[in-house]
XYZ file of C-alpha atoms in Angstrom:
635
model
C 12.767 -32.929 24.494
C 12.102 -31.363 20.889
C 13.899 -32.255 17.845
C 16.008 -29.337 16.256
C 15.548 -31.089 12.663
C 11.744 -31.451 12.900
C 11.554 -27.556 13.761
C 13.829 -26.425 11.252
C 11.697 -28.336 8.542
C 8.642 -26.609 9.891
C 10.346 -23.183 9.320
C 11.708 -24.198 6.215
C 8.339 -25.011 4.749
C 6.865 -21.815 6.353
C 9.509 -19.579 4.754
C 8.794 -21.224 1.340
C 5.105 -20.512 1.665
C 6.054 -16.618 2.400
C 7.833 -16.872 -0.849
C 5.477 -18.616 -3.155
C 2.058 -17.354 -1.638
C 2.464 -13.599 -2.836
C 3.849 -14.942 -6.112
C 1.493 -17.699 -6.937
C -1.505 -15.611 -8.431
C 0.959 -14.298 -11.170
C 2.152 -17.625 -12.153
C 1.267 -19.446 -15.286
C -0.385 -23.017 -14.842
C 2.627 -24.915 -15.092
C 4.561 -23.269 -12.386
C 1.515 -23.556 -10.034
C 1.138 -27.088 -10.417
C 4.981 -27.689 -9.827
C 4.855 -25.702 -6.709
C 1.727 -27.676 -5.687
C 3.170 -31.039 -6.458
C 6.612 -30.272 -4.758
C 5.162 -29.138 -1.534
C 2.901 -32.325 -1.557
C 5.909 -34.644 -2.178
C 8.152 -32.857 0.191
C 5.630 -33.267 3.113
C 5.066 -36.777 2.203
C 8.407 -37.849 2.148
C 9.351 -36.007 5.402
C 6.197 -37.679 7.017
C 7.647 -41.038 5.784
C 11.245 -40.141 6.633
C 12.488 -41.552 3.290
C 13.458 -39.554 0.274
C 13.732 -41.703 -2.919
C 14.130 -38.694 -5.183
C 17.994 -37.959 -4.821
C 19.589 -34.574 -5.237
C 21.341 -35.769 -8.459
C 17.860 -36.529 -9.878
C 16.401 -33.129 -9.035
C 19.243 -30.964 -10.287
C 18.986 -33.152 -13.478
C 15.374 -32.287 -13.997
C 15.914 -28.637 -13.601
C 18.255 -28.356 -16.504
C 15.670 -28.780 -19.328
C 13.104 -26.644 -17.415
C 15.698 -23.935 -17.283
C 16.562 -24.264 -21.093
C 12.860 -24.112 -21.963
C 12.037 -20.857 -20.030
C 15.351 -19.371 -21.070
C 14.372 -19.383 -24.798
C 11.394 -17.604 -23.839
C 13.125 -14.714 -22.307
C 13.041 -11.646 -24.459
C 12.929 -7.908 -23.910
C 9.248 -7.966 -24.488
C 8.750 -10.857 -22.133
C 11.502 -10.678 -19.664
C 9.567 -11.192 -16.264
C 7.324 -14.247 -16.829
C 10.173 -16.697 -17.644
C 12.339 -15.695 -14.784
C 9.712 -15.850 -12.065
C 8.594 -19.160 -13.556
C 11.905 -20.749 -13.225
C 12.601 -19.224 -9.832
C 8.981 -20.971 -8.767
C 10.072 -24.356 -10.111
C 13.406 -24.249 -8.680
C 11.769 -23.591 -5.311
C 9.256 -26.515 -5.977
C 12.171 -28.847 -6.707
C 13.823 -27.940 -3.384
C 10.797 -28.386 -1.453
C 10.258 -31.827 -2.781
C 13.832 -32.943 -1.498
C 15.102 -33.824 1.745
C 15.827 -30.750 4.062
C 19.315 -30.939 4.595
C 20.932 -27.687 6.083
C 22.480 -26.998 2.949
C 18.976 -27.431 1.089
C 17.151 -25.422 3.771
C 19.326 -22.623 3.006
C 18.791 -22.607 -0.806
C 15.071 -22.775 -0.075
C 15.340 -19.755 2.026
C 17.301 -17.986 -0.449
C 14.800 -19.028 -3.453
C 11.804 -17.912 -1.192
C 13.347 -14.507 -0.699
C 13.925 -14.276 -4.630
C 10.444 -15.320 -5.194
C 8.854 -12.704 -2.670
C 10.987 -10.177 -4.287
C 9.879 -10.980 -7.857
C 6.248 -10.802 -6.792
C 7.039 -6.851 -6.176
C 7.217 -6.846 -10.090
C 3.465 -7.336 -10.258
C 2.196 -5.981 -7.172
C 3.804 -3.907 -4.371
C 0.938 -3.724 -1.610
C 1.128 -3.683 2.226
C 0.624 -7.397 2.083
C 4.229 -7.554 0.593
C 5.767 -5.959 3.903
C 3.703 -8.379 5.904
C 5.314 -11.432 4.169
C 8.674 -9.813 4.053
C 8.623 -9.014 7.890
C 7.230 -12.613 8.700
C 9.913 -14.252 6.455
C 12.721 -12.231 8.336
C 11.774 -13.431 11.678
C 11.365 -17.184 10.331
C 14.777 -17.031 8.450
C 16.433 -15.516 11.685
C 15.201 -18.283 13.805
C 15.868 -20.990 11.161
C 19.476 -19.987 10.798
C 20.055 -20.457 14.649
C 18.319 -23.933 14.576
C 20.289 -24.973 11.377
C 23.589 -24.072 13.312
C 22.538 -26.622 15.826
C 21.538 -29.091 13.364
C 24.635 -28.678 11.353
C 26.594 -29.729 14.487
C 24.375 -32.754 15.197
C 21.565 -33.899 12.948
C 19.449 -35.630 15.485
C 20.073 -32.912 18.395
C 17.366 -32.657 21.062
C 16.841 -29.781 23.126
C 14.844 -29.359 26.266
C 11.962 -26.968 25.949
C 13.507 -24.578 28.311
C 16.647 -24.398 26.365
C 14.620 -24.248 23.108
C 12.772 -21.216 24.575
C 15.989 -19.452 24.772
C 17.220 -20.454 21.432
C 13.863 -18.924 19.846
C 14.144 -15.845 21.858
C 17.546 -15.353 20.821
C 16.710 -15.869 16.974
C 13.659 -13.562 17.400
C 15.599 -10.630 18.740
C 17.957 -10.318 15.929
C 15.304 -9.098 13.232
C 13.723 -7.231 16.148
C 16.742 -5.255 17.049
C 17.244 -4.459 13.314
C 14.071 -2.613 12.988
C 15.259 0.847 14.193
C 18.001 0.604 11.725
C 15.354 -0.108 8.781
C 13.313 3.068 10.056
C 16.546 5.116 10.102
C 17.928 4.087 6.705
C 14.655 4.062 4.799
C 13.980 7.781 4.424
C 17.766 8.789 3.624
C 18.766 5.963 1.343
C 19.032 7.603 -2.299
C 16.185 7.100 -4.510
C 15.837 7.025 -8.249
C 13.684 9.218 -10.442
C 12.410 5.933 -12.046
C 11.449 2.818 -10.176
C 13.983 0.160 -10.176
C 11.870 -2.555 -11.724
C 10.353 -0.658 -14.446
C 13.123 -1.621 -16.985
C 11.842 -5.330 -16.551
C 8.063 -5.047 -16.120
C 5.588 -1.894 -16.525
C 3.191 -1.607 -13.830
C -0.265 -2.665 -14.510
C -2.462 0.080 -15.667
C -6.103 0.335 -15.954
C -8.552 1.918 -17.937
C -10.235 4.893 -16.046
C -13.848 4.910 -15.523
C -14.273 7.910 -18.002
C -12.925 7.607 -21.760
C -11.814 9.952 -24.333
C -15.223 10.216 -25.957
C -18.966 10.419 -24.986
C -21.277 8.049 -27.056
C -24.601 7.044 -25.734
C -26.326 4.367 -27.411
C -23.696 1.895 -27.878
C -24.906 -0.679 -25.324
C -28.169 -1.433 -23.760
C -26.732 -1.905 -20.415
C -23.854 -0.210 -18.887
C -21.290 -1.876 -16.427
C -19.703 -0.398 -13.425
C -16.291 -0.969 -11.971
C -15.446 -0.242 -8.525
C -12.036 -0.033 -8.857
C -10.129 2.846 -7.325
C -9.506 5.748 -9.466
C -7.672 8.381 -7.230
C -7.671 9.719 -3.741
C -7.913 13.322 -2.889
C -6.518 14.404 0.232
C -8.301 17.742 1.411
C -11.007 18.882 3.850
C -14.656 17.556 3.607
C -16.816 19.664 0.981
C -20.411 19.718 0.348
C -22.067 17.220 -2.117
C -22.689 20.176 -4.684
C -19.169 20.771 -4.675
C -17.817 17.307 -5.481
C -17.308 17.448 -9.303
C -13.964 16.143 -10.238
C -12.910 17.510 -13.869
C -11.017 15.410 -16.350
C -11.494 16.128 -19.999
C -13.807 18.527 -22.130
C -15.554 17.219 -25.151
C -16.433 20.347 -27.522
C -17.475 18.736 -30.736
C -20.192 16.404 -31.772
C -19.786 13.751 -34.610
C -23.074 12.082 -35.019
C -24.112 10.638 -31.614
C -20.403 10.987 -30.278
C -18.833 13.787 -28.479
C -15.250 14.193 -28.733
C -12.220 16.567 -27.807
C -11.253 18.389 -31.069
C -7.813 19.858 -31.406
C -7.541 23.459 -31.627
C -9.639 24.580 -28.419
C -10.477 28.130 -28.767
C -8.394 30.592 -26.622
C -10.184 31.982 -23.434
C -8.975 33.564 -20.439
C -10.781 32.382 -17.449
C -11.176 34.675 -14.371
C -11.593 32.982 -10.891
C -13.079 34.326 -8.003
C -13.970 33.220 -4.554
C -12.132 30.889 -2.029
C -9.873 28.251 -3.427
C -9.893 24.452 -2.412
C -6.517 22.947 -2.356
C -5.894 19.099 -2.835
C -3.242 16.515 -2.809
C -4.298 14.097 -5.546
C -3.129 10.464 -5.541
C -4.126 8.788 -8.901
C -3.935 5.107 -9.513
C -1.934 4.076 -12.541
C -4.196 4.707 -15.780
C -3.699 4.929 -19.575
C -5.234 8.504 -19.336
C -2.937 11.328 -19.275
C -5.571 13.638 -18.211
C -4.901 14.885 -14.578
C -8.055 15.033 -12.376
C -8.912 17.999 -10.158
C -11.719 19.416 -8.176
C -14.028 21.261 -10.569
C -12.585 23.770 -11.779
C -8.771 23.319 -11.186
C -7.192 26.730 -11.414
C -3.639 25.202 -10.943
C -1.900 21.664 -10.856
C 1.613 21.488 -9.617
C 3.081 18.804 -11.804
C 6.352 18.829 -14.277
C 5.630 18.144 -17.934
C 1.955 19.242 -17.968
C 0.160 20.699 -20.716
C -2.731 23.057 -19.651
C -5.598 24.023 -22.162
C -7.783 27.081 -22.312
C -10.725 24.985 -21.179
C -9.102 23.785 -17.898
C -7.887 20.423 -19.095
C -4.464 19.398 -17.704
C -2.624 16.680 -19.729
C 0.438 15.090 -18.489
C 3.229 14.114 -21.054
C 5.552 12.126 -18.622
C 5.758 8.298 -18.143
C 2.637 6.753 -17.159
C 4.469 3.753 -15.672
C 4.971 5.116 -12.102
C 2.381 6.347 -9.343
C 2.195 10.036 -9.168
C 0.881 12.496 -6.844
C 0.341 16.216 -7.456
C -1.089 19.258 -5.722
C -4.228 21.001 -7.451
C -6.106 24.269 -6.451
C -9.629 24.709 -7.388
C -12.523 27.165 -7.610
C -15.315 24.943 -6.889
C -18.384 27.096 -7.063
C -19.424 26.172 -10.537
C -19.213 29.551 -12.137
C -15.919 30.841 -14.145
C -16.190 34.139 -15.527
C -14.283 34.836 -18.816
C -12.120 37.903 -19.822
C -13.276 39.061 -23.118
C -15.581 37.059 -25.596
C -15.537 33.285 -26.646
C -15.836 31.707 -29.860
C -19.592 31.289 -29.892
C -19.680 29.470 -33.182
C -17.434 26.744 -32.272
C -19.455 25.976 -29.156
C -23.007 26.102 -30.963
C -22.063 23.971 -33.994
C -24.148 20.742 -34.451
C -23.804 17.870 -36.920
C -25.795 18.605 -40.248
C -27.831 15.297 -39.851
C -29.022 16.115 -36.365
C -32.456 14.918 -35.808
C -35.142 17.637 -36.772
C -37.375 16.456 -34.195
C -34.746 17.392 -31.463
C -33.946 20.822 -32.890
C -37.963 21.167 -33.093
C -38.250 20.467 -29.605
C -35.449 22.953 -28.629
C -36.994 25.714 -30.586
C -40.596 25.049 -28.938
C -39.305 25.040 -25.435
C -37.415 28.403 -25.730
C -39.707 30.161 -28.250
C -41.022 32.627 -25.881
C -37.572 33.967 -24.565
C -34.426 35.331 -25.757
C -31.599 35.389 -23.115
C -29.474 32.533 -22.529
C -30.330 32.226 -18.927
C -33.850 32.064 -19.601
C -33.517 29.487 -22.147
C -31.384 27.382 -19.673
C -34.208 27.742 -17.054
C -36.721 26.406 -19.388
C -34.782 23.568 -20.456
C -34.078 22.570 -16.903
C -37.603 22.638 -15.946
C -38.608 20.544 -19.084
C -36.122 17.905 -17.840
C -37.251 18.133 -14.275
C -40.912 17.642 -15.381
C -40.274 15.333 -18.230
C -40.487 12.102 -16.208
C -36.752 11.313 -16.977
C -35.247 8.636 -14.992
C -31.512 7.864 -14.285
C -30.739 4.194 -15.397
C -27.848 1.870 -16.195
C -30.081 -0.827 -17.946
C -32.689 -0.828 -20.753
C -30.914 1.960 -22.532
C -31.719 3.129 -25.900
C -29.192 2.027 -28.787
C -28.633 2.708 -32.153
C -27.934 6.147 -34.225
C -31.287 7.646 -32.994
C -30.602 6.727 -29.227
C -30.845 10.514 -28.183
C -34.186 10.724 -29.977
C -35.328 7.496 -28.174
C -34.183 8.984 -24.965
C -35.885 12.189 -25.330
C -39.314 11.034 -26.751
C -39.790 7.256 -26.125
C -37.415 5.623 -23.429
C -36.703 8.653 -20.942
C -34.374 6.794 -19.193
C -30.558 6.532 -19.260
C -27.278 7.263 -17.596
C -25.334 10.534 -17.426
C -24.164 10.544 -21.039
C -27.701 10.575 -22.248
C -28.762 13.133 -19.809
C -25.678 15.558 -20.737
C -25.551 14.705 -24.403
C -29.246 15.547 -24.930
C -29.238 18.594 -22.523
C -26.070 19.895 -24.556
C -27.913 19.211 -27.982
C -30.696 21.221 -26.908
C -28.736 23.999 -25.615
C -26.980 24.383 -28.811
C -29.838 23.963 -30.967
C -31.297 27.125 -28.976
C -28.245 28.949 -29.730
C -26.503 28.551 -26.233
C -22.966 27.844 -26.373
C -22.009 24.692 -24.367
C -19.602 21.759 -23.897
C -19.611 18.548 -22.044
C -17.100 17.779 -19.350
C -16.078 14.331 -18.395
C -14.864 13.435 -14.906
C -16.125 11.918 -11.739
C -19.011 12.925 -9.275
C -18.887 12.427 -5.469
C -16.704 10.376 -3.343
C -16.379 8.694 0.054
C -14.696 10.731 2.686
C -12.174 8.920 5.036
C -12.153 10.505 8.564
C -9.044 8.692 9.452
C -7.086 9.982 6.364
C -8.635 13.321 5.712
C -9.260 12.341 1.983
C -11.881 11.361 -0.549
C -11.878 7.928 -1.985
C -12.948 8.110 -5.754
C -13.738 4.841 -7.678
C -14.514 4.230 -11.304
C -18.241 3.836 -10.925
C -18.568 7.567 -9.943
C -17.492 8.417 -13.496
C -19.606 11.170 -14.585
C -20.691 13.846 -17.497
C -22.100 17.111 -17.012
C -22.549 20.283 -19.160
C -20.975 23.541 -18.954
C -23.118 26.295 -20.482
C -21.950 30.013 -21.401
C -24.082 32.802 -19.970
C -23.118 36.171 -21.572
C -22.057 38.377 -18.617
C -21.577 35.454 -16.072
C -19.312 33.002 -17.778
C -19.228 29.461 -17.949
C -22.022 27.643 -15.699
C -21.860 24.137 -14.382
C -25.051 22.247 -15.117
C -25.535 18.589 -14.002
C -28.741 17.425 -16.053
C -28.535 14.130 -14.496
C -29.719 15.795 -11.240
C -32.979 16.568 -12.997
C -34.078 12.930 -13.037
C -37.021 12.002 -11.115
C -35.037 9.420 -9.065
C -31.970 11.468 -8.684
C -32.384 11.621 -5.028
C -32.284 7.791 -4.683
C -29.098 7.613 -7.103
C -27.071 10.192 -5.358
C -28.173 10.018 -1.851
C -25.249 11.103 0.316
C -26.743 9.370 3.580
C -27.320 5.873 2.049
C -23.714 4.741 1.813
C -22.580 5.120 5.525
C -23.015 1.423 6.098
C -20.702 -0.519 8.357
C -19.218 -2.306 5.105
C -18.403 0.985 3.744
C -16.661 2.168 7.062
C -14.793 -1.083 7.215
C -13.515 -0.550 3.464
C -12.477 2.997 4.346
C -10.453 1.935 7.388
C -8.651 -0.778 5.170
C -8.186 1.737 2.539
C -6.572 4.232 4.901
C -3.833 1.609 5.682
C -3.397 1.044 1.766
C -3.375 5.018 1.483
C -0.538 5.223 4.202
C 1.512 2.580 2.336
C 1.313 4.278 -0.887
C 1.994 7.775 0.455
C 4.894 6.715 2.592
C 6.576 3.897 0.557
C 5.213 3.663 -3.144
C 5.361 7.367 -3.952
C 8.044 8.249 -1.788
C 10.743 9.365 -4.288
C 13.684 11.647 -4.852
C 11.554 14.809 -4.776
C 9.828 14.316 -1.838
C 13.323 13.123 -0.267
C 14.799 16.417 -1.236
C 11.881 18.324 0.059
C 12.055 16.783 3.520
C 15.839 17.345 3.528
C 15.286 21.032 2.784
C 12.626 21.500 5.374
C 14.886 19.741 7.984
C 17.761 22.023 6.985
C 15.572 25.019 7.568
C 14.603 23.617 10.993
C 18.060 23.236 11.885
C 19.108 26.594 11.076
C 16.391 27.771 13.435
C 17.633 25.541 16.394
C 18.949 27.505 19.394
C 21.560 25.374 21.298
C 21.025 27.194 24.592
C 17.187 26.442 24.448
C 18.007 22.851 23.518
C 20.342 22.465 26.473
C 18.214 24.070 29.107
C 15.086 21.708 27.932
C 16.977 18.391 28.040
C 19.108 19.274 31.280
C 16.459 17.832 33.471
C 16.237 14.600 31.472
C 20.018 14.159 31.112
C 20.504 14.742 34.899
C 17.712 12.219 35.606
C 19.447 9.425 33.274
C 22.787 10.109 35.108
C 21.139 9.684 38.368
C 19.760 6.602 37.314
C 22.713 5.040 35.794
C 24.790 5.998 39.103
C 21.944 4.376 41.043
C 22.199 0.970 39.179
C 25.998 1.078 39.434
C 25.701 1.432 43.189
C 23.067 -1.580 43.381
C 25.349 -3.852 41.272
C 28.393 -2.883 43.442
C 26.521 -3.511 46.654
C 26.390 -6.949 47.734
C 23.076 -6.516 49.455
C 21.398 -6.557 45.816
C 23.215 -9.437 44.474
C 21.720 -12.513 43.686
C 21.632 -15.258 46.311
C 23.817 -17.371 44.397
C 26.587 -14.756 44.446
C 25.872 -13.995 48.183
C 26.165 -17.647 49.480
C 29.422 -18.118 47.351
C 31.271 -15.015 48.510
C 30.422 -16.336 52.177
C 31.927 -19.976 51.209
C 35.111 -18.538 50.080
C 35.500 -16.442 53.039
C 34.875 -19.670 55.176
C 37.333 -21.592 53.073
C 39.917 -19.214 53.619
C 39.366 -18.644 57.367
C 39.030 -22.496 58.170
C 41.480 -23.958 55.723
C 43.643 -21.086 54.803
C 42.925 -21.279 51.225
C 43.048 -17.759 49.872
C 41.020 -17.641 46.312
C 40.704 -14.679 44.108
C 37.597 -14.989 41.782
C 38.187 -16.813 38.521
C 41.636 -18.289 39.774
C 40.385 -21.447 41.152
C 37.192 -23.541 40.247
C 35.061 -25.127 42.957
C 36.126 -28.700 42.476
C 39.858 -27.400 42.674
C 38.982 -25.822 45.953
C 37.382 -29.017 47.192
C 40.423 -30.989 46.187
C 42.752 -28.774 48.134
C 40.696 -28.566 51.213
C 40.110 -32.280 51.233
C 36.997 -31.901 53.308
C 33.563 -33.878 52.734
C 31.440 -30.773 53.544
C 33.426 -28.687 51.104
C 33.226 -31.309 48.464
C 29.262 -31.459 49.049
C 28.848 -27.610 48.766
C 30.885 -27.528 45.492
C 28.920 -30.432 44.048
C 25.719 -28.778 44.805
C 26.503 -25.129 43.497
C 28.387 -26.502 40.620
C 25.339 -28.788 39.700
C 23.331 -25.474 39.145
C 26.037 -23.436 37.867
C 27.171 -25.576 35.047
C 23.708 -26.333 33.865
C 22.933 -22.640 33.608
C 20.239 -22.491 35.998
C 19.450 -20.872 39.460
C 19.613 -22.812 43.050
C 16.519 -24.414 43.961
C 14.821 -23.416 47.312
C 16.059 -26.911 48.827
C 19.555 -26.530 47.530
C 19.782 -23.020 48.751
C 18.809 -24.172 52.430
C 21.129 -27.014 52.276
C 24.055 -24.648 51.344
C 23.048 -22.323 54.103
C 23.247 -25.360 56.644
C 26.532 -26.282 55.505
C 28.122 -22.849 56.022
C 26.303 -22.575 59.516
C 27.651 -25.921 60.748
C 31.234 -25.257 59.402
C 33.866 -27.376 57.735
């Protein structure tokens, strides 16, 4: 025998954990301490079977706490006071006696806590907690119904199993409705919770300026920057364009306003991508270098291939991009060469002298670029994130003394030498590389892949992509495509695929996608031929009809009835034959028949059969054999 109250208490604690665990990391210290204390006190009191903390004490303790957090509530801080009071109310209820009423309150508060955790993070873990909570709540409600009738009720394990199955089937049967309603329920253009709390945004791996020499060591973040759904590309094509830096101020490269007009001419095959960027403070939309088109409303396009979004950054975006990834873009007409060859007046004479020395024997831009590339390849430069030159002369240290640095040093130094030699150029900030997920068919690009390279203008050809970092002596070690296909990375990509499907199917599923799916469904419905459908489904309909008919025949044939039904029919026929008692099913009970027959064997049959029937169980083999013997011997 199992105590219903004990099981209901276990389920109540489990439901409480489903509510507080996803919210716990986002709480301040006081609500966290209250939850831990409430859980410990509740378990201790349940173990002792004594509850010295009465309900009125708990309710009275909540009032000053509620007032404290109500004072903190404001438009600037609406979320933290609300979730804190919810957590403390849940802690107080967990600390008290688990009556039916209090258990229902714990379930409601747990659901509110789980819902409020989505204000901070709506990951697939939320769905896991929600699904688990729905199953636990359904079973707990069934058990609480029994507890409400009798607080100390005990159930046999066999009966308890039926109760648990019945409770578990309720949410299970509702899943098809969930899958049906989710795609068709109306969506808003703005997420519902955004008026309360702006989603957490991150600073992207690249910034709005390139400034080598600020720090001696560069940190790396492996946070996700974006995903790009597309076919696999060669490593030479995996440059993701973000911003363009066209002006040098001291050691710093920035993007100046008033970008000179130019008309790019794209050639060669295009690569289409579906980009899912993470929330970021940057308004620059990423695309495979060089993007020819990005499909997104409220987008500003600059002549140098930079796309800036002017809409809200507080929601997840996804957009389509088309790119010409070969690294060379022709230009129709001329460019503003003075703008792209301008250098600060205080540029180091040693750097300009080096440029003049390298290119003194050649005249064309192509030849100058080739000589500078050879200088970097053979100059003993190494790619490094530590031991970096610092100070106002950082570029000079990099070129002549340290000879080691990251992509900002390589790109900045190369661009300064190009401009000193009279070759128009600019810096491009974005990302390089990406881990390809075979499961999802997309590239996973993280912040540590942020990169800077150079675009140089070659007369008659156009803008040519040049990556000076690739000229480093250790470039093969830094960007080895085969080095990272480890078991850990494969596991990471598998887990990320699940998160990617969640984001694509749930997070970014908005009104626009809903409208697009409805439009496609409408077009398909218009192309449906009813005659073909009937012809295709007729065999299945016929098979189902035959199966239903067969089941009907089986149910109506006594040969297939359970043995309890068969032996009861034999009993009723024999009673009618030997005692003249005609009984229609449902008119008389077994004990009434035995009373009218006034026969010991009839009474024995009725007692054995009713003992099984009224206890909702099948006849045992011994009972069945005894009933058969009674019928054979007669009344």
